[in-house]
Amino acid sequence: MRKKIVAGNWKMNNDLSETEHLLEDLKGQVIPNEVNVMVAPTFTNLQFAFTSLKNYPIEVAAQNMHQDQSGAFTGEVSAQMLKSVGVHTVILGHSERRAYFHENNAVLAEKVSAALQNEMNAIYCFGEELADRKGENHFKVVESQLREGLFHIANSDWKQIILAYEPVWAIGTGETASPEQAQEMHQFIRKTISEHYSEAVADNVSILYGGSVKPDNAKEIFGQPDVDGGLIGGAALDAKSFMAIVNAF
Ligand code: 13P
């Protein structure tokens, strides 16, 4: 059975004291048993967040990592380093990493492999740009992001993978994909995985939707049969709105 997941991607927001405040606010909220809740603070606050959330059912994830174990990669952080501060899940391939830091599917394939080798879970992000959708290329783009970045993994690796479909045109714009558009793409993603792997693999993987999810639209999006939760940006920076989304299933 696939899991319901809501993950907050804090992006480059919240210094240490803001992190402390937001975590305290989150800890004051009731978290439903059936939803896996995650937050992804910036690197410098991961250890603090892990310690702060020790007795709470909120997992700490990282927003990125390097594909090598160690070495001369100034400014980078490895899987080993993340694990040493309690982090076992990493977001990979976010569209902002792809756009501003030139991460392509080939590099992401290496990052996915590094996560798997280090027994970490990966939230693999992908999604088309506005021009792709307007040109009706969105299925093709998503298929290649999956094939080139992810389809080198083995059947048994899928238990460590969470997918996050984030159409770039819906991120931080206030323009959400309609529930029908989200469902259509999530169904396509599951069908594609089923064709390359098996129906069981496709059925068991959680596929999150991301892009302007807010308390007032989450219920309808999460109500779609192939949507298993969300990757939340802006609305994750406020405990009340994040928890309203967590409780929107
Ligand atoms: P917004 O929810 O702010 O649109 O961001 C979505 C996102 O990029 C989550 O990773």
PDB file of C-alpha atoms and ligand atoms in Angstrom:
ATOM      1  CA  MET A   1       0.000   0.000   0.000  1.00  0.00           C
ATOM      2  CA  ARG A   2       1.413   3.345  -0.938  1.00  0.00           C
ATOM      3  CA  LYS A   3       1.804   6.018   1.705  1.00  0.00           C
ATOM      4  CA  LYS A   4       0.163   9.394   2.030  1.00  0.00           C
ATOM      5  CA  ILE A   5       2.917  11.976   2.324  1.00  0.00           C
ATOM      6  CA  VAL A   6       3.026  15.723   2.803  1.00  0.00           C
ATOM      7  CA  ALA A   7       6.484  17.272   2.669  1.00  0.00           C
ATOM      8  CA  GLY A   8       7.332  20.914   3.260  1.00  0.00           C
ATOM      9  CA  ASN A   9      10.159  22.205   1.120  1.00  0.00           C
ATOM     10  CA  TRP A  10      11.305  25.313   2.941  1.00  0.00           C
ATOM     11  CA  LYS A  11      13.714  26.258   0.112  1.00  0.00           C
ATOM     12  CA  MET A  12      16.161  29.058   1.085  1.00  0.00           C
ATOM     13  CA  ASN A  13      13.968  30.360   3.898  1.00  0.00           C
ATOM     14  CA  ASN A  14      14.284  30.397   7.693  1.00  0.00           C
ATOM     15  CA  ASP A  15      17.478  31.078   9.612  1.00  0.00           C
ATOM     16  CA  LEU A  16      18.152  29.192  12.848  1.00  0.00           C
ATOM     17  CA  SER A  17      15.787  31.154  15.077  1.00  0.00           C
ATOM     18  CA  GLU A  18      13.022  31.157  12.436  1.00  0.00           C
ATOM     19  CA  THR A  19      13.516  27.406  12.079  1.00  0.00           C
ATOM     20  CA  GLU A  20      13.213  27.001  15.829  1.00  0.00           C
ATOM     21  CA  HIS A  21       9.949  28.992  15.861  1.00  0.00           C
ATOM     22  CA  LEU A  22       8.380  27.153  12.957  1.00  0.00           C
ATOM     23  CA  LEU A  23       9.300  23.775  14.427  1.00  0.00           C
ATOM     24  CA  GLU A  24       7.810  24.762  17.794  1.00  0.00           C
ATOM     25  CA  ASP A  25       4.611  25.813  16.022  1.00  0.00           C
ATOM     26  CA  LEU A  26       4.510  22.504  14.134  1.00  0.00           C
ATOM     27  CA  LYS A  27       5.062  20.515  17.308  1.00  0.00           C
ATOM     28  CA  GLY A  28       1.991  22.171  18.800  1.00  0.00           C
ATOM     29  CA  GLN A  29      -0.238  20.741  16.045  1.00  0.00           C
ATOM     30  CA  VAL A  30      -1.945  17.380  15.901  1.00  0.00           C
ATOM     31  CA  ILE A  31      -0.520  15.126  13.208  1.00  0.00           C
ATOM     32  CA  PRO A  32      -2.792  12.426  11.785  1.00  0.00           C
ATOM     33  CA  ASN A  33      -1.427   8.884  12.065  1.00  0.00           C
ATOM     34  CA  GLU A  34      -2.068   7.979   8.450  1.00  0.00           C
ATOM     35  CA  VAL A  35       0.028  10.767   6.900  1.00  0.00           C
ATOM     36  CA  ASN A  36       3.830  10.801   6.708  1.00  0.00           C
ATOM     37  CA  VAL A  37       4.880  14.367   7.348  1.00  0.00           C
ATOM     38  CA  MET A  38       8.288  15.740   6.391  1.00  0.00           C
ATOM     39  CA  VAL A  39      10.014  19.090   6.493  1.00  0.00           C
ATOM     40  CA  ALA A  40      13.084  20.062   4.495  1.00  0.00           C
ATOM     41  CA  PRO A  41      14.958  22.981   6.079  1.00  0.00           C
ATOM     42  CA  THR A  42      18.165  24.352   4.651  1.00  0.00           C
ATOM     43  CA  PHE A  43      21.442  22.441   5.227  1.00  0.00           C
ATOM     44  CA  THR A  44      22.622  24.558   8.164  1.00  0.00           C
ATOM     45  CA  ASN A  45      19.472  23.778  10.160  1.00  0.00           C
ATOM     46  CA  LEU A  46      19.115  20.056   9.477  1.00  0.00           C
ATOM     47  CA  GLN A  47      20.878  18.883  12.598  1.00  0.00           C
ATOM     48  CA  PHE A  48      18.928  21.294  14.768  1.00  0.00           C
ATOM     49  CA  ALA A  49      15.646  20.199  13.167  1.00  0.00           C
ATOM     50  CA  PHE A  50      16.454  16.519  13.609  1.00  0.00           C
ATOM     51  CA  THR A  51      17.213  17.006  17.311  1.00  0.00           C
ATOM     52  CA  SER A  52      14.183  19.229  17.855  1.00  0.00           C
ATOM     53  CA  LEU A  53      11.812  16.732  16.198  1.00  0.00           C
ATOM     54  CA  LYS A  54      13.234  13.634  17.844  1.00  0.00           C
ATOM     55  CA  ASN A  55      10.033  12.672  19.655  1.00  0.00           C
ATOM     56  CA  TYR A  56       7.629  13.900  16.992  1.00  0.00           C
ATOM     57  CA  PRO A  57       6.305  12.091  13.921  1.00  0.00           C
ATOM     58  CA  ILE A  58       7.842  14.582  11.524  1.00  0.00           C
ATOM     59  CA  GLU A  59      10.763  13.472   9.404  1.00  0.00           C
ATOM     60  CA  VAL A  60      13.585  15.793   8.378  1.00  0.00           C
ATOM     61  CA  ALA A  61      14.638  15.772   4.714  1.00  0.00           C
ATOM     62  CA  ALA A  62      17.381  17.599   2.853  1.00  0.00           C
ATOM     63  CA  GLN A  63      16.747  19.707  -0.247  1.00  0.00           C
ATOM     64  CA  ASN A  64      19.705  18.440  -2.262  1.00  0.00           C
ATOM     65  CA  MET A  65      22.997  16.555  -2.025  1.00  0.00           C
ATOM     66  CA  HIS A  66      26.077  15.795  -4.086  1.00  0.00           C
ATOM     67  CA  GLN A  67      26.463  12.476  -5.853  1.00  0.00           C
ATOM     68  CA  ASP A  68      30.000  11.746  -4.559  1.00  0.00           C
ATOM     69  CA  GLN A  69      30.818  10.428  -1.109  1.00  0.00           C
ATOM     70  CA  SER A  70      33.497  13.036  -0.362  1.00  0.00           C
ATOM     71  CA  GLY A  71      36.267  14.977  -2.064  1.00  0.00           C
ATOM     72  CA  ALA A  72      37.155  18.275  -3.648  1.00  0.00           C
ATOM     73  CA  PHE A  73      33.649  19.633  -4.281  1.00  0.00           C
ATOM     74  CA  THR A  74      33.670  23.000  -2.546  1.00  0.00           C
ATOM     75  CA  GLY A  75      30.312  23.963  -1.130  1.00  0.00           C
ATOM     76  CA  GLU A  76      28.715  20.553  -1.521  1.00  0.00           C
ATOM     77  CA  VAL A  77      27.204  18.083   0.962  1.00  0.00           C
ATOM     78  CA  SER A  78      27.246  14.283   0.651  1.00  0.00           C
ATOM     79  CA  ALA A  79      24.771  11.554   1.576  1.00  0.00           C
ATOM     80  CA  GLN A  80      27.141  10.370   4.278  1.00  0.00           C
ATOM     81  CA  MET A  81      27.133  13.849   5.852  1.00  0.00           C
ATOM     82  CA  LEU A  82      23.348  14.033   5.782  1.00  0.00           C
ATOM     83  CA  LYS A  83      23.030  10.641   7.401  1.00  0.00           C
ATOM     84  CA  SER A  84      25.481  11.631  10.123  1.00  0.00           C
ATOM     85  CA  VAL A  85      23.027  14.320  11.281  1.00  0.00           C
ATOM     86  CA  GLY A  86      19.993  12.029  11.149  1.00  0.00           C
ATOM     87  CA  VAL A  87      18.711  12.788   7.640  1.00  0.00           C
ATOM     88  CA  HIS A  88      17.556   9.784   5.619  1.00  0.00           C
ATOM     89  CA  THR A  89      15.512  11.430   2.886  1.00  0.00           C
ATOM     90  CA  VAL A  90      16.639  13.866   0.221  1.00  0.00           C
ATOM     91  CA  ILE A  91      14.757  15.908  -2.374  1.00  0.00           C
ATOM     92  CA  LEU A  92      16.454  15.512  -5.766  1.00  0.00           C
ATOM     93  CA  GLY A  93      15.872  17.276  -9.051  1.00  0.00           C
ATOM     94  CA  HIS A  94      13.704  20.125  -7.857  1.00  0.00           C
ATOM     95  CA  SER A  95      12.952  22.413 -10.801  1.00  0.00           C
ATOM     96  CA  GLU A  96      14.896  25.228  -9.125  1.00  0.00           C
ATOM     97  CA  ARG A  97      17.964  22.968  -8.994  1.00  0.00           C
ATOM     98  CA  ARG A  98      17.395  22.050 -12.620  1.00  0.00           C
ATOM     99  CA  ALA A  99      16.898  25.669 -13.745  1.00  0.00           C
ATOM    100  CA  TYR A 100      19.369  27.662 -11.617  1.00  0.00           C
ATOM    101  CA  PHE A 101      22.042  25.058 -10.900  1.00  0.00           C
ATOM    102  CA  HIS A 102      21.936  23.254 -14.230  1.00  0.00           C
ATOM    103  CA  GLU A 103      21.131  19.816 -12.856  1.00  0.00           C
ATOM    104  CA  ASN A 104      20.133  17.603 -15.728  1.00  0.00           C
ATOM    105  CA  ASN A 105      18.670  14.110 -15.837  1.00  0.00           C
ATOM    106  CA  ALA A 106      22.142  12.515 -16.155  1.00  0.00           C
ATOM    107  CA  VAL A 107      23.453  14.165 -12.981  1.00  0.00           C
ATOM    108  CA  LEU A 108      20.205  13.379 -11.228  1.00  0.00           C
ATOM    109  CA  ALA A 109      20.538   9.718 -12.173  1.00  0.00           C
ATOM    110  CA  GLU A 110      23.898   9.747 -10.330  1.00  0.00           C
ATOM    111  CA  LYS A 111      22.348  11.485  -7.336  1.00  0.00           C
ATOM    112  CA  VAL A 112      19.537   8.937  -7.217  1.00  0.00           C
ATOM    113  CA  SER A 113      22.114   6.125  -7.293  1.00  0.00           C
ATOM    114  CA  ALA A 114      24.104   7.794  -4.508  1.00  0.00           C
ATOM    115  CA  ALA A 115      20.969   8.050  -2.368  1.00  0.00           C
ATOM    116  CA  LEU A 116      20.171   4.379  -2.946  1.00  0.00           C
ATOM    117  CA  GLN A 117      23.727   3.234  -2.243  1.00  0.00           C
ATOM    118  CA  ASN A 118      23.611   5.135   1.025  1.00  0.00           C
ATOM    119  CA  GLU A 119      20.261   3.627   1.944  1.00  0.00           C
ATOM    120  CA  MET A 120      18.522   6.967   1.776  1.00  0.00           C
ATOM    121  CA  ASN A 121      15.079   7.716   0.405  1.00  0.00           C
ATOM    122  CA  ALA A 122      14.859  10.097  -2.522  1.00  0.00           C
ATOM    123  CA  ILE A 123      12.000  12.407  -3.429  1.00  0.00           C
ATOM    124  CA  TYR A 124      12.612  12.642  -7.170  1.00  0.00           C
ATOM    125  CA  CYS A 125      11.102  15.840  -8.628  1.00  0.00           C
ATOM    126  CA  PHE A 126      10.221  16.513 -12.222  1.00  0.00           C
ATOM    127  CA  GLY A 127       7.678  18.424 -14.260  1.00  0.00           C
ATOM    128  CA  GLU A 128       7.244  20.333 -17.477  1.00  0.00           C
ATOM    129  CA  GLU A 129       7.658  24.040 -18.151  1.00  0.00           C
ATOM    130  CA  LEU A 130       4.843  26.223 -19.439  1.00  0.00           C
ATOM    131  CA  ALA A 131       6.130  26.091 -23.028  1.00  0.00           C
ATOM    132  CA  ASP A 132       6.124  22.278 -22.880  1.00  0.00           C
ATOM    133  CA  ARG A 133       2.508  22.235 -21.783  1.00  0.00           C
ATOM    134  CA  LYS A 134       1.455  24.835 -24.340  1.00  0.00           C
ATOM    135  CA  GLY A 135       3.211  22.817 -27.035  1.00  0.00           C
ATOM    136  CA  GLU A 136       1.531  19.656 -25.742  1.00  0.00           C
ATOM    137  CA  ASN A 137       4.919  18.149 -24.995  1.00  0.00           C
ATOM    138  CA  HIS A 138       4.313  17.683 -21.288  1.00  0.00           C
ATOM    139  CA  PHE A 139       3.911  13.902 -21.336  1.00  0.00           C
ATOM    140  CA  LYS A 140       7.051  13.510 -23.432  1.00  0.00           C
ATOM    141  CA  VAL A 141       9.099  15.752 -21.135  1.00  0.00           C
ATOM    142  CA  VAL A 142       7.934  13.953 -18.009  1.00  0.00           C
ATOM    143  CA  GLU A 143       8.572  10.553 -19.601  1.00  0.00           C
ATOM    144  CA  SER A 144      12.171  11.515 -20.382  1.00  0.00           C
ATOM    145  CA  GLN A 145      12.746  12.989 -16.921  1.00  0.00           C
ATOM    146  CA  LEU A 146      11.661   9.648 -15.477  1.00  0.00           C
ATOM    147  CA  ARG A 147      13.505   7.477 -17.987  1.00  0.00           C
ATOM    148  CA  GLU A 148      16.813   9.365 -17.930  1.00  0.00           C
ATOM    149  CA  GLY A 149      16.904  10.261 -14.239  1.00  0.00           C
ATOM    150  CA  LEU A 150      15.314   7.264 -12.597  1.00  0.00           C
ATOM    151  CA  PHE A 151      14.708   4.229 -14.757  1.00  0.00           C
ATOM    152  CA  HIS A 152      18.207   2.842 -14.244  1.00  0.00           C
ATOM    153  CA  ILE A 153      17.194   1.690 -10.764  1.00  0.00           C
ATOM    154  CA  ALA A 154      16.227  -1.900  -9.935  1.00  0.00           C
ATOM    155  CA  ASN A 155      12.726  -3.086  -9.062  1.00  0.00           C
ATOM    156  CA  SER A 156      13.738  -3.485  -5.451  1.00  0.00           C
ATOM    157  CA  ASP A 157      15.019   0.112  -5.246  1.00  0.00           C
ATOM    158  CA  TRP A 158      11.561   1.589  -5.688  1.00  0.00           C
ATOM    159  CA  LYS A 159      10.729   1.232  -2.010  1.00  0.00           C
ATOM    160  CA  GLN A 160      13.223   4.081  -1.414  1.00  0.00           C
ATOM    161  CA  ILE A 161      11.669   6.363  -4.035  1.00  0.00           C
ATOM    162  CA  ILE A 162       8.951   8.978  -3.712  1.00  0.00           C
ATOM    163  CA  LEU A 163       7.941  10.915  -6.820  1.00  0.00           C
ATOM    164  CA  ALA A 164       6.982  14.573  -6.910  1.00  0.00           C
ATOM    165  CA  TYR A 165       5.332  15.921 -10.048  1.00  0.00           C
ATOM    166  CA  GLU A 166       5.774  19.679  -9.995  1.00  0.00           C
ATOM    167  CA  PRO A 167       4.765  21.489 -13.174  1.00  0.00           C
ATOM    168  CA  VAL A 168       7.158  24.442 -13.293  1.00  0.00           C
ATOM    169  CA  TRP A 169       4.399  26.859 -14.306  1.00  0.00           C
ATOM    170  CA  ALA A 170       2.560  26.124 -11.062  1.00  0.00           C
ATOM    171  CA  ILE A 171       5.453  26.660  -8.637  1.00  0.00           C
ATOM    172  CA  GLY A 172       5.202  29.829  -6.574  1.00  0.00           C
ATOM    173  CA  THR A 173       2.858  31.351  -9.133  1.00  0.00           C
ATOM    174  CA  GLY A 174      -0.464  30.825  -7.369  1.00  0.00           C
ATOM    175  CA  GLU A 175      -1.529  28.946 -10.487  1.00  0.00           C
ATOM    176  CA  THR A 176      -2.212  25.328  -9.537  1.00  0.00           C
ATOM    177  CA  ALA A 177      -2.702  22.513 -11.975  1.00  0.00           C
ATOM    178  CA  SER A 178      -6.379  21.649 -11.881  1.00  0.00           C
ATOM    179  CA  PRO A 179      -7.174  18.443  -9.997  1.00  0.00           C
ATOM    180  CA  GLU A 180      -7.956  16.884 -13.405  1.00  0.00           C
ATOM    181  CA  GLN A 181      -4.604  17.957 -14.857  1.00  0.00           C
ATOM    182  CA  ALA A 182      -2.794  16.557 -11.813  1.00  0.00           C
ATOM    183  CA  GLN A 183      -4.706  13.281 -11.987  1.00  0.00           C
ATOM    184  CA  GLU A 184      -4.132  12.942 -15.729  1.00  0.00           C
ATOM    185  CA  MET A 185      -0.364  13.315 -15.293  1.00  0.00           C
ATOM    186  CA  HIS A 186      -0.132  11.129 -12.194  1.00  0.00           C
ATOM    187  CA  GLN A 187      -2.032   8.399 -14.006  1.00  0.00           C
ATOM    188  CA  PHE A 188       0.376   8.723 -16.944  1.00  0.00           C
ATOM    189  CA  ILE A 189       3.347   8.475 -14.555  1.00  0.00           C
ATOM    190  CA  ARG A 190       1.973   5.309 -12.990  1.00  0.00           C
ATOM    191  CA  LYS A 191       1.275   3.800 -16.420  1.00  0.00           C
ATOM    192  CA  THR A 192       4.824   4.622 -17.561  1.00  0.00           C
ATOM    193  CA  ILE A 193       6.313   2.969 -14.469  1.00  0.00           C
ATOM    194  CA  SER A 194       4.061  -0.014 -14.934  1.00  0.00           C
ATOM    195  CA  GLU A 195       5.310  -0.444 -18.519  1.00  0.00           C
ATOM    196  CA  HIS A 196       8.997  -0.183 -17.552  1.00  0.00           C
ATOM    197  CA  TYR A 197       8.797  -2.126 -14.294  1.00  0.00           C
ATOM    198  CA  SER A 198       5.558  -3.744 -13.135  1.00  0.00           C
ATOM    199  CA  GLU A 199       2.062  -2.926 -12.031  1.00  0.00           C
ATOM    200  CA  ALA A 200       3.031  -3.692  -8.440  1.00  0.00           C
ATOM    201  CA  VAL A 201       5.898  -1.171  -8.535  1.00  0.00           C
ATOM    202  CA  ALA A 202       3.624   1.454 -10.076  1.00  0.00           C
ATOM    203  CA  ASP A 203       0.883   0.810  -7.537  1.00  0.00           C
ATOM    204  CA  ASN A 204       3.172   1.062  -4.551  1.00  0.00           C
ATOM    205  CA  VAL A 205       5.045   4.269  -5.307  1.00  0.00           C
ATOM    206  CA  SER A 206       3.735   7.472  -3.743  1.00  0.00           C
ATOM    207  CA  ILE A 207       3.354  10.295  -6.252  1.00  0.00           C
ATOM    208  CA  LEU A 208       3.127  13.769  -4.735  1.00  0.00           C
ATOM    209  CA  TYR A 209       1.855  16.856  -6.482  1.00  0.00           C
ATOM    210  CA  GLY A 210       3.645  20.179  -5.988  1.00  0.00           C
ATOM    211  CA  GLY A 211       2.886  23.683  -7.194  1.00  0.00           C
ATOM    212  CA  SER A 212       0.831  26.286  -5.315  1.00  0.00           C
ATOM    213  CA  VAL A 213      -0.849  23.760  -3.023  1.00  0.00           C
ATOM    214  CA  LYS A 214      -2.710  25.723  -0.359  1.00  0.00           C
ATOM    215  CA  PRO A 215      -5.188  24.841   2.402  1.00  0.00           C
ATOM    216  CA  ASP A 216      -8.096  25.773   0.145  1.00  0.00           C
ATOM    217  CA  ASN A 217      -7.157  23.585  -2.837  1.00  0.00           C
ATOM    218  CA  ALA A 218      -5.377  20.636  -1.162  1.00  0.00           C
ATOM    219  CA  LYS A 219      -8.479  18.552  -0.506  1.00  0.00           C
ATOM    220  CA  GLU A 220      -9.550  18.484  -4.124  1.00  0.00           C
ATOM    221  CA  ILE A 221      -6.045  17.680  -5.373  1.00  0.00           C
ATOM    222  CA  PHE A 222      -5.418  14.977  -2.740  1.00  0.00           C
ATOM    223  CA  GLY A 223      -8.837  13.538  -3.536  1.00  0.00           C
ATOM    224  CA  GLN A 224      -7.606  12.376  -6.947  1.00  0.00           C
ATOM    225  CA  PRO A 225      -7.002   8.613  -7.086  1.00  0.00           C
ATOM    226  CA  ASP A 226      -3.372   8.824  -8.229  1.00  0.00           C
ATOM    227  CA  VAL A 227      -2.322  11.764  -6.042  1.00  0.00           C
ATOM    228  CA  ASP A 228      -0.784  10.544  -2.782  1.00  0.00           C
ATOM    229  CA  GLY A 229       0.053  13.862  -1.198  1.00  0.00           C
ATOM    230  CA  GLY A 230       1.986  17.025  -1.820  1.00  0.00           C
ATOM    231  CA  LEU A 231       5.342  18.746  -1.869  1.00  0.00           C
ATOM    232  CA  ILE A 232       4.586  22.146  -0.431  1.00  0.00           C
ATOM    233  CA  GLY A 233       6.611  25.353  -0.808  1.00  0.00           C
ATOM    234  CA  GLY A 234       5.182  28.685   0.349  1.00  0.00           C
ATOM    235  CA  ALA A 235       2.344  27.249   2.422  1.00  0.00           C
ATOM    236  CA  ALA A 236       4.817  25.082   4.366  1.00  0.00           C
ATOM    237  CA  LEU A 237       6.358  28.176   5.959  1.00  0.00           C
ATOM    238  CA  ASP A 238       3.362  28.662   8.227  1.00  0.00           C
ATOM    239  CA  ALA A 239       2.504  25.869  10.682  1.00  0.00           C
ATOM    240  CA  LYS A 240      -1.257  26.384  10.508  1.00  0.00           C
ATOM    241  CA  SER A 241      -1.479  26.364   6.722  1.00  0.00           C
ATOM    242  CA  PHE A 242       0.945  23.440   6.450  1.00  0.00           C
ATOM    243  CA  MET A 243      -1.061  21.414   8.953  1.00  0.00           C
ATOM    244  CA  ALA A 244      -4.313  22.306   7.214  1.00  0.00           C
ATOM    245  CA  ILE A 245      -2.783  20.743   4.099  1.00  0.00           C
ATOM    246  CA  VAL A 246      -1.567  17.703   6.066  1.00  0.00           C
ATOM    247  CA  ASN A 247      -5.159  17.239   7.248  1.00  0.00           C
ATOM    248  CA  ALA A 248      -6.702  17.706   3.809  1.00  0.00           C
ATOM    249  CA  PHE A 249      -6.921  14.021   2.801  1.00  0.00           C
TER     250      PHE A 249
HETATM  251  P1  13P B   1       4.892  26.443  -3.959  1.00  0.00           P
HETATM  252  O1  13P B   1       4.014  25.586  -3.080  1.00  0.00           O
HETATM  253  O2  13P B   1       5.384  27.678  -3.262  1.00  0.00           O
HETATM  254  O3  13P B   1       4.281  26.698  -5.295  1.00  0.00           O
HETATM  255  O4  13P B   1       6.223  25.567  -4.231  1.00  0.00           O
HETATM  256  C1  13P B   1       6.099  24.274  -4.663  1.00  0.00           C
HETATM  257  C2  13P B   1       7.435  23.648  -4.623  1.00  0.00           C
HETATM  258  O5  13P B   1       8.307  24.007  -5.391  1.00  0.00           O
HETATM  259  C3  13P B   1       7.688  22.611  -3.608  1.00  0.00           C
HETATM  260  O6  13P B   1       8.892  21.965  -3.836  1.00  0.00           O
END
